[in-house]
């Protein structure tokens, strides 16, 4: 069990550029979540996948945000035309519908995005 | 919708017990969780409690649930400097969605 991994760990970009983040969940987990966390706050839900199906998107996820999980394994989160307000930590988490911790999510280390 | 609230800071001396409190609004929350976040890291699931339980103990951690008052607490016995972190309370009001509080920053003084 290698845990949830995210790449890159840090991203600095200029306003208006596009960025893409990758998440590799725990291999046997069928559920994958993306969250955004700003300083002094808890994670805010962005979107959720069960296998390859994106089942829920938060209203926080504007049209500039898109997420995919093409084969039900890794996922990508793309932000187009970044704005300074997009600066945050983007967290990925995964969980299993079966297992010892019902509903409990396992988080990756996050990607810290800074938009200049 | 579900809302989860926590006090922002707690400071204790090493060796003392820490008690972190949380309130939630949705009485249908099935599972309640405690997560720990160290600087620069993601969240680590510490423990959870099912809504039909009053208490759960796991080594130095004790979770108490008062369902009537929608109050959850996490007690850390014999708090160590390595316990300094942000602790998040989270509620699952049903399905996949989990709502997190803003976190309680625990400072442990040596």
Coordinates of C-alpha atoms in Angstrom, one line a residue:
Chain A
X1 CA 0.0 0.0 0.0
X2 CA 1.8 3.0 -1.3
X3 CA -0.9 5.5 -0.3
X4 CA -2.3 8.3 -2.4
X5 CA 0.2 10.3 -4.5
X6 CA -0.2 13.6 -6.2
X7 CA 1.9 15.4 -8.7
X8 CA 3.3 18.0 -8.8
X9 CA 3.6 18.9 -5.1
X10 CA 4.0 22.6 -5.9
X11 CA 3.0 24.6 -9.0
X12 CA 3.6 28.3 -9.6
X13 CA 1.9 29.8 -12.6
X14 CA 1.0 33.1 -14.1
X15 CA -2.6 34.3 -14.2
X16 CA -4.3 33.1 -17.4
X17 CA -2.3 29.9 -17.8
X18 CA -3.7 26.4 -17.7
X19 CA -2.5 23.9 -15.1
X20 CA -3.1 20.1 -14.7
X21 CA -2.7 18.1 -11.5
X22 CA -2.5 14.3 -11.3
X23 CA -3.7 12.0 -8.5
X24 CA -2.9 8.3 -8.1
X25 CA -5.3 6.7 -5.5
X26 CA -4.7 3.6 -3.5
X27 CA -5.0 0.9 -6.1
X28 CA -8.0 -1.0 -4.7
X29 CA -10.0 2.1 -4.0
X30 CA -12.9 2.8 -6.3
X31 CA -13.9 6.2 -5.0
X32 CA -11.8 9.3 -5.7
X33 CA -12.4 12.9 -4.4
X34 CA -10.9 16.3 -5.1
X35 CA -10.9 19.0 -2.5
X36 CA -9.6 22.5 -2.3
X37 CA -8.1 23.8 1.0
X38 CA -7.3 27.5 1.7
X39 CA -5.3 28.8 4.6
X40 CA -7.1 28.3 7.9
X41 CA -10.0 26.3 6.4
X42 CA -10.9 22.6 6.1
X43 CA -11.0 20.9 2.8
X44 CA -13.9 22.0 0.5
X45 CA -15.4 19.3 -1.7
X46 CA -14.9 19.8 -5.5
X47 CA -15.8 16.6 -7.2
X48 CA -16.2 12.8 -6.8
X49 CA -15.7 9.8 -8.9
X50 CA -16.9 6.3 -8.4
X51 CA -14.7 4.2 -10.8
X52 CA -14.5 6.3 -14.0
X53 CA -17.9 8.0 -13.5
X54 CA -17.9 11.6 -12.2
X55 CA -21.0 11.5 -10.0
X56 CA -21.0 14.8 -8.3
X57 CA -19.5 18.3 -8.9
X58 CA -19.6 21.1 -6.4
X59 CA -20.9 24.5 -7.3
X60 CA -17.4 25.7 -6.4
X61 CA -16.2 23.9 -9.6
X62 CA -16.6 26.6 -12.2
X63 CA -16.5 26.0 -16.0
X64 CA -12.8 26.6 -15.9
X65 CA -12.3 23.4 -13.8
X66 CA -12.5 19.9 -15.3
X67 CA -11.7 16.5 -13.8
X68 CA -11.3 13.1 -15.4
X69 CA -10.7 9.6 -14.3
X70 CA -10.4 7.8 -17.6
X71 CA -9.9 4.2 -16.6
X72 CA -11.1 4.4 -13.1
X73 CA -7.5 4.6 -11.8
X74 CA -5.6 7.9 -11.7
X75 CA -7.4 11.2 -12.0
X76 CA -6.5 14.6 -13.4
X77 CA -7.8 18.0 -12.4
X78 CA -7.3 20.8 -14.9
X79 CA -7.8 24.5 -14.3
X80 CA -8.0 26.7 -17.4
X81 CA -7.3 30.4 -17.4
X82 CA -6.1 30.4 -13.8
X83 CA -7.0 33.4 -11.6
X84 CA -5.3 34.5 -8.4
X85 CA -8.3 33.2 -6.4
X86 CA -7.4 29.7 -7.5
X87 CA -4.3 29.8 -5.3
X88 CA -4.9 27.0 -2.8
X89 CA -3.9 23.5 -1.8
X90 CA -5.6 20.9 -4.0
X91 CA -6.1 17.6 -2.2
X92 CA -7.0 14.3 -3.6
X93 CA -8.4 11.5 -1.5
X94 CA -9.6 7.9 -2.2
X95 CA -11.8 5.4 -0.4
X96 CA -13.3 2.0 -0.8
X97 CA -16.9 1.0 -0.6
X98 CA -15.8 -1.9 1.5
X99 CA -13.1 -2.0 4.1
X100 CA -12.4 -1.3 7.8
X101 CA -13.0 2.4 7.8
X102 CA -16.4 3.0 6.2
X103 CA -16.5 6.3 4.3
X104 CA -13.1 7.2 5.7
X105 CA -10.9 8.8 3.1
X106 CA -7.2 8.6 2.6
X107 CA -5.6 11.8 1.5
X108 CA -2.6 12.5 -0.7
X109 CA 0.0 15.2 0.3
X110 CA -1.7 17.8 -2.0
X111 CA -0.6 20.1 -4.8
X112 CA 0.0 23.7 -3.7
X113 CA -1.0 26.1 -6.5
X114 CA 0.2 29.7 -6.5
X115 CA -1.1 32.0 -9.2
X116 CA 0.9 35.1 -9.7
Chain B
X1 CA -26.9 21.4 4.5
X2 CA -24.5 20.0 7.0
X3 CA -22.3 22.4 8.9
X4 CA -19.4 21.4 11.2
X5 CA -17.9 23.8 13.7
X6 CA -14.8 23.6 15.9
X7 CA -12.9 25.8 18.2
X8 CA -9.8 27.2 16.4
X9 CA -7.0 26.8 19.0
X10 CA -6.1 24.6 21.9
X11 CA -2.9 24.7 23.9
X12 CA -1.8 22.1 26.4
X13 CA 1.3 21.0 28.3
X14 CA 3.1 17.8 27.3
X15 CA 1.7 14.9 29.3
X16 CA -1.7 16.4 29.9
X17 CA -4.9 15.3 28.1
X18 CA -6.2 17.3 25.2
X19 CA -9.9 17.5 24.4
X20 CA -11.0 18.9 21.0
X21 CA -14.7 19.6 20.5
X22 CA -16.9 19.7 17.5
X23 CA -20.6 20.3 16.8
X24 CA -22.5 19.4 13.6
X25 CA -25.9 20.2 12.4
X26 CA -27.2 17.2 10.4
X27 CA -28.6 14.6 12.8
X28 CA -28.7 12.1 9.9
X29 CA -24.9 12.0 9.8
X30 CA -24.0 8.3 9.9
X31 CA -20.3 8.5 10.4
X32 CA -18.2 11.1 12.1
X33 CA -14.5 11.3 11.7
X34 CA -11.4 12.8 13.1
X35 CA -8.5 13.7 10.8
X36 CA -5.0 15.1 11.6
X37 CA -3.0 17.4 9.4
X38 CA 0.7 18.2 10.0
X39 CA 2.3 21.2 8.3
X40 CA 2.6 20.8 4.5
X41 CA 0.9 17.4 4.5
X42 CA -2.5 15.9 3.6
X43 CA -5.0 14.8 6.1
X44 CA -4.5 11.5 8.0
X45 CA -7.6 9.6 9.1
X46 CA -7.3 9.1 12.9
X47 CA -10.5 7.4 13.9
X48 CA -14.2 7.4 13.2
X49 CA -17.4 6.7 15.1
X50 CA -20.7 5.3 13.9
X51 CA -23.7 7.3 14.9
X52 CA -25.2 4.6 17.1
X53 CA -22.2 4.5 19.3
X54 CA -21.5 6.8 22.3
X55 CA -17.8 6.2 22.7
X56 CA -14.9 4.6 20.9
X57 CA -11.4 4.1 22.3
X58 CA -8.3 3.5 20.2
X59 CA -5.0 3.6 22.1
X60 CA -4.5 7.2 23.3
X61 CA -7.6 8.4 21.5
X62 CA -11.1 8.5 22.9
X63 CA -14.0 9.7 20.8
X64 CA -17.3 10.7 22.6
X65 CA -20.5 11.3 20.7
X66 CA -23.5 13.0 22.2
X67 CA -26.1 12.5 19.4
X68 CA -28.8 14.5 21.2
X69 CA -26.6 17.6 21.3
X70 CA -24.8 16.8 18.0
X71 CA -21.5 17.1 19.8
X72 CA -18.4 15.2 19.1
X73 CA -15.1 15.3 21.0
X74 CA -11.7 13.8 20.6
X75 CA -9.6 13.2 23.7
X76 CA -5.9 12.6 23.4
X77 CA -4.3 11.1 26.5
X78 CA -0.7 11.9 27.5
X79 CA -0.3 14.5 24.8
X80 CA 3.1 14.6 23.2
X81 CA 4.8 17.3 21.2
X82 CA 4.4 15.1 18.1
X83 CA 0.6 15.6 18.5
X84 CA 0.9 19.2 17.6
X85 CA -1.1 19.6 14.4
X86 CA -4.5 20.6 13.1
X87 CA -7.3 18.3 13.9
X88 CA -10.4 18.2 11.6
X89 CA -13.8 17.0 12.6
X90 CA -15.8 15.6 9.6
X91 CA -19.4 14.4 9.2
X92 CA -20.9 12.1 6.6
X93 CA -24.6 13.1 6.2
X94 CA -25.2 10.3 3.7
X95 CA -23.7 9.0 0.5
X96 CA -20.2 9.9 -0.5
X97 CA -20.1 13.5 0.7
X98 CA -18.0 14.4 3.8
X99 CA -18.2 17.9 5.4
X100 CA -15.1 19.1 7.2
X101 CA -14.8 21.7 10.0
X102 CA -12.2 24.5 9.8
X103 CA -9.9 22.6 12.1
X104 CA -8.5 23.0 15.6
X105 CA -4.9 23.9 15.9
X106 CA -3.4 22.0 18.8
X107 CA -0.2 23.4 20.4
X108 CA 1.7 21.2 22.8
X109 CA 4.1 22.9 25.1
X110 CA 7.1 21.0 26.3

